[in-house]
Amino acid sequence: MSSTAPKWPKRYALADCNTFYCSCERLFRPDLRGKPLVVLSNNDGCLISLSTEAKALGLKVGAPMHEAREIIRQHKVAVFSSNYQLYGNLSRRVMATLDEYTPDLEIYSIDEAFLDFSHVPPGDEEAYATQIRARVLRDIGIPVSVGVGRTKVIAKAASRAAKKLGAPALYLEGERLESTLRAMDVGDLWGVGRRSADKLHGRGICTAWDLRQHDNTALIRQLLTVTGERVRDELRGVDCIRQTDLAEKRMITSTRSFGKRVFDRRDLEEAVSTFTGFACEKLRGQGSVAGGLTVYLRAGSSMEGTGITAQVHWDSPTDDTGTVTREAIALVRALYRGGESYSKAGVFLWDIVPAGQAQTSFFAPPPPQASPLMGAMDAINLKWGRGTVKMASCGTKQDWRMLCEHRSGKTQLAWDDLVEVRAERS
DNA sequence: TCTGGGGTCCTAGGACCC
DNA sequence: TCTGGGGTCCTAGGACCC
């Protein structure tokens, strides 16, 4: 954008993919258009994405699979295990398209992004947003809803309202903003969760509009901390949620539930080694090193059990999988109690800094980092798939691995696996 | 019997210091 | 017999998000 661009008011658009994971699966199964389908969490534990038709049957996001099973069977709902490689691939394509429509794209999650709309002439917001939706739908096949407003909180509310209305796009300001907020429960606002909504309801602040009009700042702070105050101010058109810098994670985690109970220490070591490999790969991917490691084990069942952790901090941060894995295994051995059963494990990397500016200890010898070996490992795994090359301590049997009974077929694992077909009408 | 995984931000309270 | 006030840093836990 040139600096001579007209000074129009700041506006944001939120582009939000509709039931994203379901839409991704449906791309490869056009026969499921208009039919109910659900995507399951890792380990096939609960429902994380539901098509509109599935919601209409009374199924709920987050519901455990064993409670949903009967409805699913009765109505022949199509069921998929989650396939993050596919979703990530399609997400990148959607984001690349959105990027063409704004000088500043802020990717917020796998299926949502904020677009700076300041370059759109006032009055053209909905037309422009509608155009974006049509383009993404045509080129990629994923439906998105676009909400526009003076702040991010309003843009979020607008996209939610657009979905509800079945509209491709919605710009909220003036009277339309007021009537929409009056009809919206305060708990449906971005940043107001269930706990906070309960507190607000107790004080008679029931709708989004009630919160917007509430002048007792001290009370808002007391109930919701500064987070709630910011939501209220955003509703008033004050732009106060700064761009979250998602470029570098300050903490990297990798945790999984097991497919079945684990008793054996060696199995735990394998699992934790595997998660350590994933986490270090992410760490190197963002060009960082970590100074601390926490190992987490869940003893007992996934719901009633208790989590136990142990951590270690080292003087010179590292990104070397071998080094971190040795530490992780030592922590597993410290935590392990024979006779106990475990349902889940994980690793957290923290004290993360960019590799270049890591403060190394004067006394400690520099740890191996960014070695050619790690580079080669990452390159191979990127090309041939995660886990092609890994530490021996990760094991080969991996009995503890999670369930994925409904994974879509191998040919649909990655977009790039697809055969390109051109058809011409004669 | 069965309930995901990966993040961020904020606050209260303890430890410690002068 | 008597026992301040203020600051910083760290950590655990709560709440929220997708």
Short mmCIF file of C-alpha atoms (C1' of nucleotides) in Angstrom, two decimals:
data_model
loop_
_atom_site.label_atom_id
_atom_site.label_comp_id
_atom_site.label_asym_id
_atom_site.label_seq_id
_atom_site.Cartn_x
_atom_site.Cartn_y
_atom_site.Cartn_z
CA MET A 1 0.00 0.00 0.00
CA SER A 2 1.40 3.38 -0.86
CA SER A 3 1.66 6.02 1.80
CA THR A 4 -0.66 8.25 -0.21
CA ALA A 5 -3.52 5.79 0.34
CA PRO A 6 -6.62 7.58 1.58
CA LYS A 7 -7.10 7.74 5.33
CA TRP A 8 -10.03 5.46 5.81
CA PRO A 9 -11.03 4.10 9.18
CA LYS A 10 -9.34 0.97 10.40
CA ARG A 11 -11.36 -2.17 9.81
CA TYR A 12 -10.61 -5.85 10.21
CA ALA A 13 -12.08 -8.86 8.49
CA LEU A 14 -12.07 -12.30 10.04
CA ALA A 15 -12.13 -15.11 7.49
CA ASP A 16 -13.20 -18.30 9.19
CA CYS A 17 -13.43 -21.66 7.45
CA ASN A 18 -16.77 -23.34 8.10
CA THR A 19 -16.47 -26.65 9.98
CA PHE A 20 -12.97 -26.78 8.60
CA TYR A 21 -11.92 -30.40 9.18
CA CYS A 22 -15.26 -31.66 7.85
CA SER A 23 -14.94 -29.44 4.80
CA CYS A 24 -11.47 -30.86 4.15
CA GLU A 25 -12.66 -34.46 4.34
CA ARG A 26 -15.69 -33.65 2.18
CA LEU A 27 -13.44 -32.29 -0.58
CA PHE A 28 -12.34 -35.84 -1.29
CA ARG A 29 -15.75 -37.34 -0.69
CA PRO A 30 -18.21 -35.31 -2.73
CA ASP A 31 -20.76 -38.05 -2.08
CA LEU A 32 -20.95 -36.75 1.48
CA ARG A 33 -22.19 -33.33 0.45
CA GLY A 34 -25.34 -32.55 2.39
CA LYS A 35 -24.80 -35.61 4.60
CA PRO A 36 -23.76 -35.65 8.26
CA LEU A 37 -20.10 -36.26 9.05
CA VAL A 38 -17.80 -35.85 12.03
CA VAL A 39 -14.05 -35.74 12.58
CA LEU A 40 -12.62 -37.29 15.75
CA SER A 41 -9.83 -36.12 18.01
CA ASN A 42 -6.54 -37.93 18.25
CA ASN A 43 -7.04 -41.39 19.63
CA ASP A 44 -10.62 -41.26 18.31
CA GLY A 45 -11.67 -40.03 21.74
CA CYS A 46 -14.17 -37.29 21.03
CA LEU A 47 -15.84 -35.24 18.31
CA ILE A 48 -13.90 -32.15 17.29
CA SER A 49 -15.52 -31.11 14.02
CA LEU A 50 -19.13 -31.59 12.99
CA SER A 51 -20.86 -30.79 9.73
CA THR A 52 -24.04 -28.74 9.95
CA GLU A 53 -26.06 -31.87 9.30
CA ALA A 54 -24.33 -33.68 12.17
CA LYS A 55 -25.06 -30.77 14.54
CA ALA A 56 -28.70 -30.93 13.50
CA LEU A 57 -28.82 -34.51 14.79
CA GLY A 58 -27.98 -33.22 18.26
CA LEU A 59 -24.29 -34.15 18.23
CA LYS A 60 -22.02 -31.70 20.02
CA VAL A 61 -18.44 -30.61 19.59
CA GLY A 62 -16.32 -32.13 22.34
CA ALA A 63 -18.73 -34.96 23.08
CA PRO A 64 -17.00 -38.26 23.87
CA MET A 65 -17.24 -40.80 21.10
CA HIS A 66 -18.82 -43.48 23.27
CA GLU A 67 -21.77 -41.18 24.01
CA ALA A 68 -22.22 -40.25 20.36
CA ARG A 69 -21.91 -43.75 18.99
CA GLU A 70 -25.59 -44.58 19.02
CA ILE A 71 -26.69 -41.48 17.09
CA ILE A 72 -23.83 -42.01 14.65
CA ARG A 73 -24.91 -45.58 13.98
CA GLN A 74 -28.59 -44.73 13.71
CA HIS A 75 -28.14 -41.93 11.19
CA LYS A 76 -25.19 -43.46 9.35
CA VAL A 77 -22.98 -40.47 10.12
CA ALA A 78 -19.65 -40.63 8.28
CA VAL A 79 -16.74 -40.74 10.74
CA PHE A 80 -13.12 -39.69 10.17
CA SER A 81 -10.03 -39.80 12.36
CA SER A 82 -8.21 -36.49 12.18
CA ASN A 83 -5.64 -36.07 9.46
CA TYR A 84 -3.60 -33.00 10.32
CA GLN A 85 -1.26 -33.34 7.40
CA LEU A 86 -4.17 -32.87 5.04
CA TYR A 87 -5.72 -30.02 7.04
CA GLY A 88 -2.39 -28.21 7.28
CA ASN A 89 -1.91 -28.49 3.57
CA LEU A 90 -5.32 -27.08 2.73
CA SER A 91 -4.94 -24.38 5.37
CA ARG A 92 -1.76 -23.12 3.71
CA ARG A 93 -3.61 -22.88 0.41
CA VAL A 94 -6.50 -20.95 1.93
CA MET A 95 -4.12 -18.55 3.68
CA ALA A 96 -2.11 -17.95 0.53
CA THR A 97 -5.31 -16.95 -1.26
CA LEU A 98 -6.45 -14.66 1.55
CA ASP A 99 -3.04 -13.01 1.51
CA GLU A 100 -3.77 -11.68 -1.96
CA TYR A 101 -6.58 -9.55 -0.59
CA THR A 102 -4.83 -7.62 2.15
CA PRO A 103 -1.59 -5.81 2.91
CA ASP A 104 -1.54 -7.48 6.31
CA LEU A 105 -2.70 -11.02 6.96
CA GLU A 106 -2.57 -12.31 10.51
CA ILE A 107 -3.00 -16.07 10.64
CA TYR A 108 -4.74 -16.78 13.91
CA SER A 109 -5.28 -20.53 13.76
CA ILE A 110 -5.40 -23.37 11.27
CA ASP A 111 -8.79 -22.18 9.97
CA GLU A 112 -8.95 -18.47 10.78
CA ALA A 113 -7.14 -15.32 9.77
CA PHE A 114 -7.57 -11.58 10.28
CA LEU A 115 -7.24 -9.36 7.24
CA ASP A 116 -6.47 -5.68 7.53
CA PHE A 117 -9.31 -4.04 5.59
CA SER A 118 -8.16 -0.45 5.86
CA HIS A 119 -7.65 -0.23 2.11
CA VAL A 120 -11.27 -1.12 1.33
CA PRO A 121 -13.41 1.93 0.52
CA PRO A 122 -16.09 2.49 3.17
CA GLY A 123 -19.33 0.96 1.98
CA ASP A 124 -17.59 -1.75 -0.04
CA GLU A 125 -16.75 -4.02 2.90
CA GLU A 126 -19.37 -6.67 2.28
CA ALA A 127 -18.92 -6.77 -1.46
CA TYR A 128 -15.18 -7.17 -1.07
CA ALA A 129 -15.60 -9.84 1.59
CA THR A 130 -18.11 -11.70 -0.55
CA GLN A 131 -15.62 -11.71 -3.38
CA ILE A 132 -12.97 -13.25 -1.13
CA ARG A 133 -15.32 -16.00 -0.06
CA ALA A 134 -16.23 -16.82 -3.67
CA ARG A 135 -12.59 -17.01 -4.68
CA VAL A 136 -11.58 -19.39 -1.86
CA LEU A 137 -14.58 -21.56 -2.57
CA ARG A 138 -13.86 -21.71 -6.28
CA ASP A 139 -10.10 -22.29 -6.07
CA ILE A 140 -9.87 -24.55 -3.04
CA GLY A 141 -13.39 -25.72 -2.35
CA ILE A 142 -13.47 -24.65 1.29
CA PRO A 143 -16.37 -22.42 2.37
CA VAL A 144 -15.42 -19.46 4.57
CA SER A 145 -17.48 -16.87 6.42
CA VAL A 146 -16.14 -13.35 6.51
CA GLY A 147 -17.01 -10.93 9.30
CA VAL A 148 -15.95 -7.29 9.19
CA GLY A 149 -15.80 -4.66 11.92
CA ARG A 150 -13.79 -1.82 13.41
CA THR A 151 -12.03 -4.15 15.83
CA LYS A 152 -11.12 -7.82 15.96
CA VAL A 153 -13.73 -8.64 18.58
CA ILE A 154 -16.41 -7.11 16.37
CA ALA A 155 -15.07 -8.91 13.29
CA LYS A 156 -15.27 -12.17 15.23
CA ALA A 157 -18.83 -11.46 16.28
CA ALA A 158 -19.67 -10.55 12.69
CA SER A 159 -18.36 -13.82 11.27
CA ARG A 160 -20.29 -15.76 13.90
CA ALA A 161 -23.45 -13.86 13.03
CA ALA A 162 -22.80 -14.38 9.32
CA LYS A 163 -22.64 -18.14 9.82
CA LYS A 164 -25.86 -18.06 11.79
CA LEU A 165 -27.62 -16.11 9.05
CA GLY A 166 -26.12 -18.26 6.32
CA ALA A 167 -24.66 -15.10 4.79
CA PRO A 168 -21.27 -15.18 3.03
CA ALA A 169 -20.18 -11.94 4.67
CA LEU A 170 -21.35 -9.38 7.21
CA TYR A 171 -20.14 -5.92 8.16
CA LEU A 172 -21.18 -4.79 11.60
CA GLU A 173 -21.43 -1.11 12.46
CA GLY A 174 -24.03 1.39 13.58
CA GLU A 175 -27.52 0.06 14.11
CA ARG A 176 -26.70 -3.34 12.74
CA LEU A 177 -23.90 -3.69 15.26
CA GLU A 178 -26.27 -2.80 18.07
CA SER A 179 -29.03 -5.18 17.05
CA THR A 180 -26.57 -8.03 16.54
CA LEU A 181 -24.92 -7.51 19.93
CA ARG A 182 -28.32 -7.26 21.60
CA ALA A 183 -29.19 -10.69 20.22
CA MET A 184 -25.86 -12.25 21.20
CA ASP A 185 -25.17 -13.92 24.52
CA VAL A 186 -22.17 -12.40 26.24
CA GLY A 187 -20.61 -15.86 26.44
CA ASP A 188 -20.50 -16.04 22.65
CA LEU A 189 -17.98 -13.24 22.50
CA TRP A 190 -14.38 -13.94 21.70
CA GLY A 191 -12.49 -13.92 25.00
CA VAL A 192 -15.47 -14.60 27.25
CA GLY A 193 -15.55 -18.26 28.21
CA ARG A 194 -18.06 -20.15 30.28
CA ARG A 195 -16.65 -19.21 33.66
CA SER A 196 -16.68 -15.54 32.85
CA ALA A 197 -20.11 -15.72 31.23
CA ASP A 198 -21.53 -17.24 34.42
CA LYS A 199 -20.08 -14.41 36.51
CA LEU A 200 -21.48 -11.79 34.14
CA HIS A 201 -24.93 -13.39 34.04
CA GLY A 202 -24.95 -13.28 37.82
CA ARG A 203 -24.58 -9.50 37.60
CA GLY A 204 -27.27 -9.12 35.01
CA ILE A 205 -24.85 -8.61 32.14
CA CYS A 206 -26.40 -11.08 29.74
CA THR A 207 -25.91 -9.91 26.19
CA ALA A 208 -22.87 -8.66 24.31
CA TRP A 209 -24.58 -5.28 24.21
CA ASP A 210 -24.96 -5.26 28.01
CA LEU A 211 -21.21 -5.68 28.32
CA ARG A 212 -20.53 -2.97 25.77
CA GLN A 213 -22.73 -0.52 27.70
CA HIS A 214 -21.33 -1.40 31.11
CA ASP A 215 -19.49 1.55 32.62
CA ASN A 216 -18.27 0.07 35.87
CA THR A 217 -14.72 -0.66 34.80
CA ALA A 218 -13.64 -1.67 38.29
CA LEU A 219 -16.32 -4.35 38.40
CA ILE A 220 -15.41 -5.67 34.95
CA ARG A 221 -11.79 -5.91 36.04
CA GLN A 222 -12.68 -7.61 39.25
CA LEU A 223 -14.76 -10.22 37.44
CA LEU A 224 -12.72 -10.75 34.26
CA THR A 225 -9.35 -9.02 34.78
CA VAL A 226 -8.00 -6.72 32.12
CA THR A 227 -8.91 -9.28 29.48
CA GLY A 228 -12.60 -8.52 29.98
CA GLU A 229 -12.01 -4.81 29.98
CA ARG A 230 -10.32 -5.10 26.63
CA VAL A 231 -13.25 -7.06 25.19
CA ARG A 232 -15.64 -4.32 26.31
CA ASP A 233 -13.46 -1.59 24.83
CA GLU A 234 -13.14 -3.48 21.56
CA LEU A 235 -16.93 -3.67 21.38
CA ARG A 236 -16.91 0.11 21.65
CA GLY A 237 -14.65 0.31 18.62
CA VAL A 238 -11.37 0.81 20.46
CA ASP A 239 -8.72 -1.28 18.77
CA CYS A 240 -6.77 -2.75 21.68
CA ILE A 241 -5.92 -6.36 20.86
CA ARG A 242 -2.48 -6.14 19.45
CA GLN A 243 -1.15 -8.47 16.86
CA THR A 244 -0.11 -11.67 18.52
CA ASP A 245 3.32 -12.58 17.37
CA LEU A 246 2.86 -16.18 16.42
CA ALA A 247 6.20 -16.41 14.65
CA GLU A 248 8.02 -18.01 17.54
CA LYS A 249 6.50 -20.19 20.19
CA ARG A 250 7.64 -19.57 23.73
CA MET A 251 6.75 -23.09 24.70
CA ILE A 252 6.60 -26.21 22.57
CA THR A 253 4.71 -29.28 23.65
CA SER A 254 4.02 -32.73 22.38
CA THR A 255 1.69 -34.96 24.32
CA ARG A 256 -0.51 -37.92 23.46
CA SER A 257 -2.89 -40.29 25.09
CA PHE A 258 -2.03 -43.93 24.60
CA GLY A 259 -4.19 -46.34 22.65
CA LYS A 260 -4.21 -48.60 25.71
CA ARG A 261 -2.87 -48.62 29.25
CA VAL A 262 0.89 -48.78 29.50
CA PHE A 263 2.68 -50.55 32.37
CA ASP A 264 6.17 -51.07 31.03
CA ARG A 265 8.89 -48.51 31.61
CA ARG A 266 10.42 -49.19 28.22
CA ASP A 267 7.16 -48.33 26.49
CA LEU A 268 7.08 -45.02 28.34
CA GLU A 269 10.65 -44.33 27.32
CA GLU A 270 9.78 -45.07 23.69
CA ALA A 271 6.77 -42.79 23.77
CA VAL A 272 8.60 -39.94 25.47
CA SER A 273 11.52 -40.32 23.05
CA THR A 274 9.09 -40.06 20.17
CA PHE A 275 7.42 -36.92 21.56
CA THR A 276 10.83 -35.41 22.25
CA GLY A 277 11.72 -35.97 18.61
CA PHE A 278 8.55 -34.16 17.47
CA ALA A 279 9.12 -31.25 19.84
CA CYS A 280 12.78 -30.79 18.86
CA GLU A 281 11.80 -30.88 15.20
CA LYS A 282 9.35 -28.03 15.81
CA LEU A 283 12.02 -26.20 17.78
CA ARG A 284 14.53 -26.40 14.93
CA GLY A 285 11.79 -25.50 12.48
CA GLN A 286 11.45 -22.09 14.10
CA GLY A 287 15.20 -21.69 14.50
CA SER A 288 15.18 -21.78 18.29
CA VAL A 289 16.87 -23.60 21.12
CA ALA A 290 15.40 -24.56 24.48
CA GLY A 291 16.86 -24.33 27.95
CA GLY A 292 14.33 -26.42 29.83
CA LEU A 293 12.48 -29.70 29.53
CA THR A 294 9.51 -31.09 31.42
CA VAL A 295 8.35 -34.68 31.14
CA TYR A 296 4.74 -35.42 31.98
CA LEU A 297 3.17 -38.78 32.76
CA ARG A 298 -0.44 -39.48 33.59
CA ALA A 299 -0.84 -42.32 36.04
CA GLY A 300 -4.24 -43.96 36.11
CA SER A 301 -7.08 -43.33 33.67
CA SER A 302 -7.11 -40.30 31.44
CA MET A 303 -9.96 -38.73 33.40
CA GLU A 304 -9.39 -39.76 37.00
CA GLY A 305 -5.66 -40.23 36.99
CA THR A 306 -3.12 -37.75 38.22
CA GLY A 307 -0.42 -36.03 36.25
CA ILE A 308 3.13 -36.11 37.50
CA THR A 309 5.96 -34.04 36.09
CA ALA A 310 9.69 -33.68 36.42
CA GLN A 311 11.85 -31.03 34.88
CA VAL A 312 15.40 -30.18 34.11
CA HIS A 313 17.03 -26.92 33.13
CA TRP A 314 20.42 -26.84 31.46
CA ASP A 315 22.90 -24.03 31.27
CA SER A 316 23.41 -23.98 27.53
CA PRO A 317 20.18 -24.20 25.50
CA THR A 318 20.07 -26.81 22.76
CA ASP A 319 17.99 -28.10 19.84
CA ASP A 320 19.73 -31.45 19.56
CA THR A 321 17.31 -34.37 19.68
CA GLY A 322 19.96 -36.74 21.04
CA THR A 323 20.86 -34.50 23.95
CA VAL A 324 17.26 -33.74 24.88
CA THR A 325 16.21 -37.37 24.50
CA ARG A 326 18.86 -38.50 26.99
CA GLU A 327 17.54 -35.98 29.51
CA ALA A 328 13.96 -37.01 28.83
CA ILE A 329 14.66 -40.68 29.40
CA ALA A 330 16.39 -39.88 32.67
CA LEU A 331 13.28 -37.98 33.79
CA VAL A 332 11.01 -40.90 32.83
CA ARG A 333 13.15 -43.18 34.97
CA ALA A 334 12.90 -40.77 37.88
CA LEU A 335 9.11 -40.58 37.61
CA TYR A 336 8.32 -44.21 36.85
CA ARG A 337 6.72 -46.38 39.50
CA GLY A 338 6.45 -50.07 38.78
CA GLY A 339 2.97 -51.57 39.03
CA GLU A 340 1.32 -48.28 38.07
CA SER A 341 -0.53 -47.95 34.77
CA TYR A 342 -0.16 -44.89 32.54
CA SER A 343 -2.63 -43.41 30.07
CA LYS A 344 -0.76 -40.47 28.63
CA ALA A 345 2.65 -38.86 28.36
CA GLY A 346 4.17 -35.69 27.04
CA VAL A 347 7.12 -33.36 26.89
CA PHE A 348 7.27 -29.55 27.21
CA LEU A 349 10.18 -27.50 25.97
CA TRP A 350 10.49 -24.05 27.52
CA ASP A 351 12.91 -21.21 28.05
CA ILE A 352 12.99 -20.95 24.28
CA VAL A 353 15.22 -18.41 22.56
CA PRO A 354 16.37 -17.86 18.98
CA ALA A 355 19.36 -20.07 18.22
CA GLY A 356 21.63 -17.14 17.40
CA GLN A 357 21.20 -15.24 20.63
CA ALA A 358 21.27 -18.09 23.12
CA GLN A 359 23.06 -17.19 26.30
CA THR A 360 25.49 -20.03 26.84
CA SER A 361 27.07 -20.72 30.15
CA PHE A 362 30.63 -19.65 30.62
CA PHE A 363 31.48 -22.93 32.31
CA ALA A 364 29.42 -25.46 30.42
CA PRO A 365 30.84 -26.85 27.21
CA PRO A 366 28.74 -25.77 24.24
CA PRO A 367 26.16 -28.48 23.55
CA PRO A 368 25.84 -29.89 20.06
CA GLN A 369 23.27 -27.88 18.15
CA ALA A 370 22.14 -27.35 14.58
CA SER A 371 24.32 -30.28 13.64
CA PRO A 372 24.41 -31.52 10.05
CA LEU A 373 22.90 -34.75 11.35
CA MET A 374 19.78 -32.98 12.68
CA GLY A 375 19.49 -31.00 9.45
CA ALA A 376 19.62 -34.17 7.39
CA MET A 377 17.09 -35.86 9.64
CA ASP A 378 14.64 -32.97 9.31
CA ALA A 379 15.06 -32.91 5.53
CA ILE A 380 14.36 -36.62 5.20
CA ASN A 381 11.35 -36.48 7.49
CA LEU A 382 9.95 -33.51 5.64
CA LYS A 383 10.23 -35.32 2.33
CA TRP A 384 9.21 -38.83 3.30
CA GLY A 385 6.94 -38.17 6.22
CA ARG A 386 7.25 -37.73 9.95
CA GLY A 387 9.17 -40.43 11.75
CA THR A 388 10.96 -41.88 8.72
CA VAL A 389 14.24 -41.31 10.54
CA LYS A 390 14.26 -41.18 14.34
CA MET A 391 16.23 -42.04 17.44
CA ALA A 392 16.56 -45.75 18.21
CA SER A 393 15.04 -45.10 21.64
CA CYS A 394 11.71 -44.37 19.93
CA GLY A 395 11.34 -48.10 19.28
CA THR A 396 9.73 -49.81 16.34
CA LYS A 397 6.78 -51.67 17.81
CA GLN A 398 5.19 -48.71 19.49
CA ASP A 399 2.40 -50.68 21.14
CA TRP A 400 1.34 -47.53 23.00
CA ARG A 401 0.40 -45.66 19.87
CA MET A 402 -3.02 -44.13 19.69
CA LEU A 403 -5.98 -45.41 17.81
CA CYS A 404 -6.88 -44.01 14.40
CA GLU A 405 -9.44 -46.42 13.09
CA HIS A 406 -11.20 -44.06 10.75
CA ARG A 407 -8.28 -42.41 9.01
CA SER A 408 -9.15 -41.47 5.46
CA GLY A 409 -7.30 -43.52 2.86
CA LYS A 410 -3.63 -43.25 2.21
CA THR A 411 -4.05 -41.48 -1.11
CA GLN A 412 -5.77 -38.63 0.73
CA LEU A 413 -3.09 -38.19 3.32
CA ALA A 414 -1.42 -35.33 1.51
CA TRP A 415 -2.63 -33.04 -1.21
CA ASP A 416 0.58 -33.57 -3.14
CA ASP A 417 -0.17 -37.28 -3.44
CA LEU A 418 -3.11 -36.51 -5.69
CA VAL A 419 -3.04 -37.21 -9.36
CA GLU A 420 -3.82 -34.15 -11.40
CA VAL A 421 -6.69 -34.57 -13.82
CA ARG A 422 -7.79 -32.15 -16.44
CA ALA A 423 -11.19 -32.42 -18.04
CA GLU A 424 -12.37 -30.45 -21.01
CA ARG A 425 -15.84 -30.06 -22.31
CA SER A 426 -16.20 -30.77 -25.97
"C1'" DT B 1 -14.94 -49.39 29.50
"C1'" DC B 2 -14.72 -45.41 26.98
"C1'" DT B 3 -13.44 -38.24 27.02
"C1'" DG B 4 -7.53 -34.38 22.23
"C1'" DG B 5 -3.66 -31.62 21.76
"C1'" DG B 6 -1.25 -27.27 21.56
"C1'" DG B 7 -1.01 -22.86 22.82
"C1'" DT B 8 -1.31 -17.75 25.37
"C1'" DC B 9 -2.05 -14.41 28.97
"C1'" DC B 10 -3.09 -12.93 33.62
"C1'" DT B 11 -3.02 -13.00 38.66
"C1'" DA B 12 -2.11 -14.25 43.36
"C1'" DG B 13 1.04 -15.49 46.54
"C1'" DG B 14 5.56 -16.88 48.26
"C1'" DA B 15 10.43 -15.90 48.63
"C1'" DC B 16 13.62 -12.68 48.90
"C1'" DC B 17 15.80 -8.16 49.14
"C1'" DC B 18 16.74 -3.52 51.11
"C1'" DT C 1 8.35 -5.56 74.46
"C1'" DC C 2 8.57 -4.98 70.11
"C1'" DT C 3 8.06 -6.61 64.49
"C1'" DG C 4 7.47 -1.56 58.13
"C1'" DG C 5 6.86 -0.84 53.65
"C1'" DG C 6 7.91 -1.44 49.15
"C1'" DG C 7 9.88 -3.64 45.34
"C1'" DT C 8 11.15 -7.71 42.20
"C1'" DC C 9 11.20 -12.27 40.61
"C1'" DC C 10 9.31 -16.75 40.14
"C1'" DT C 11 5.79 -20.21 39.91
"C1'" DA C 12 1.37 -22.47 40.02
"C1'" DG C 13 -3.03 -22.27 38.62
"C1'" DG C 14 -7.04 -20.30 36.27
"C1'" DA C 15 -9.19 -18.98 32.14
"C1'" DC C 16 -9.38 -18.68 27.55
"C1'" DC C 17 -8.61 -19.84 22.58
"C1'" DC C 18 -8.88 -23.15 18.32
#
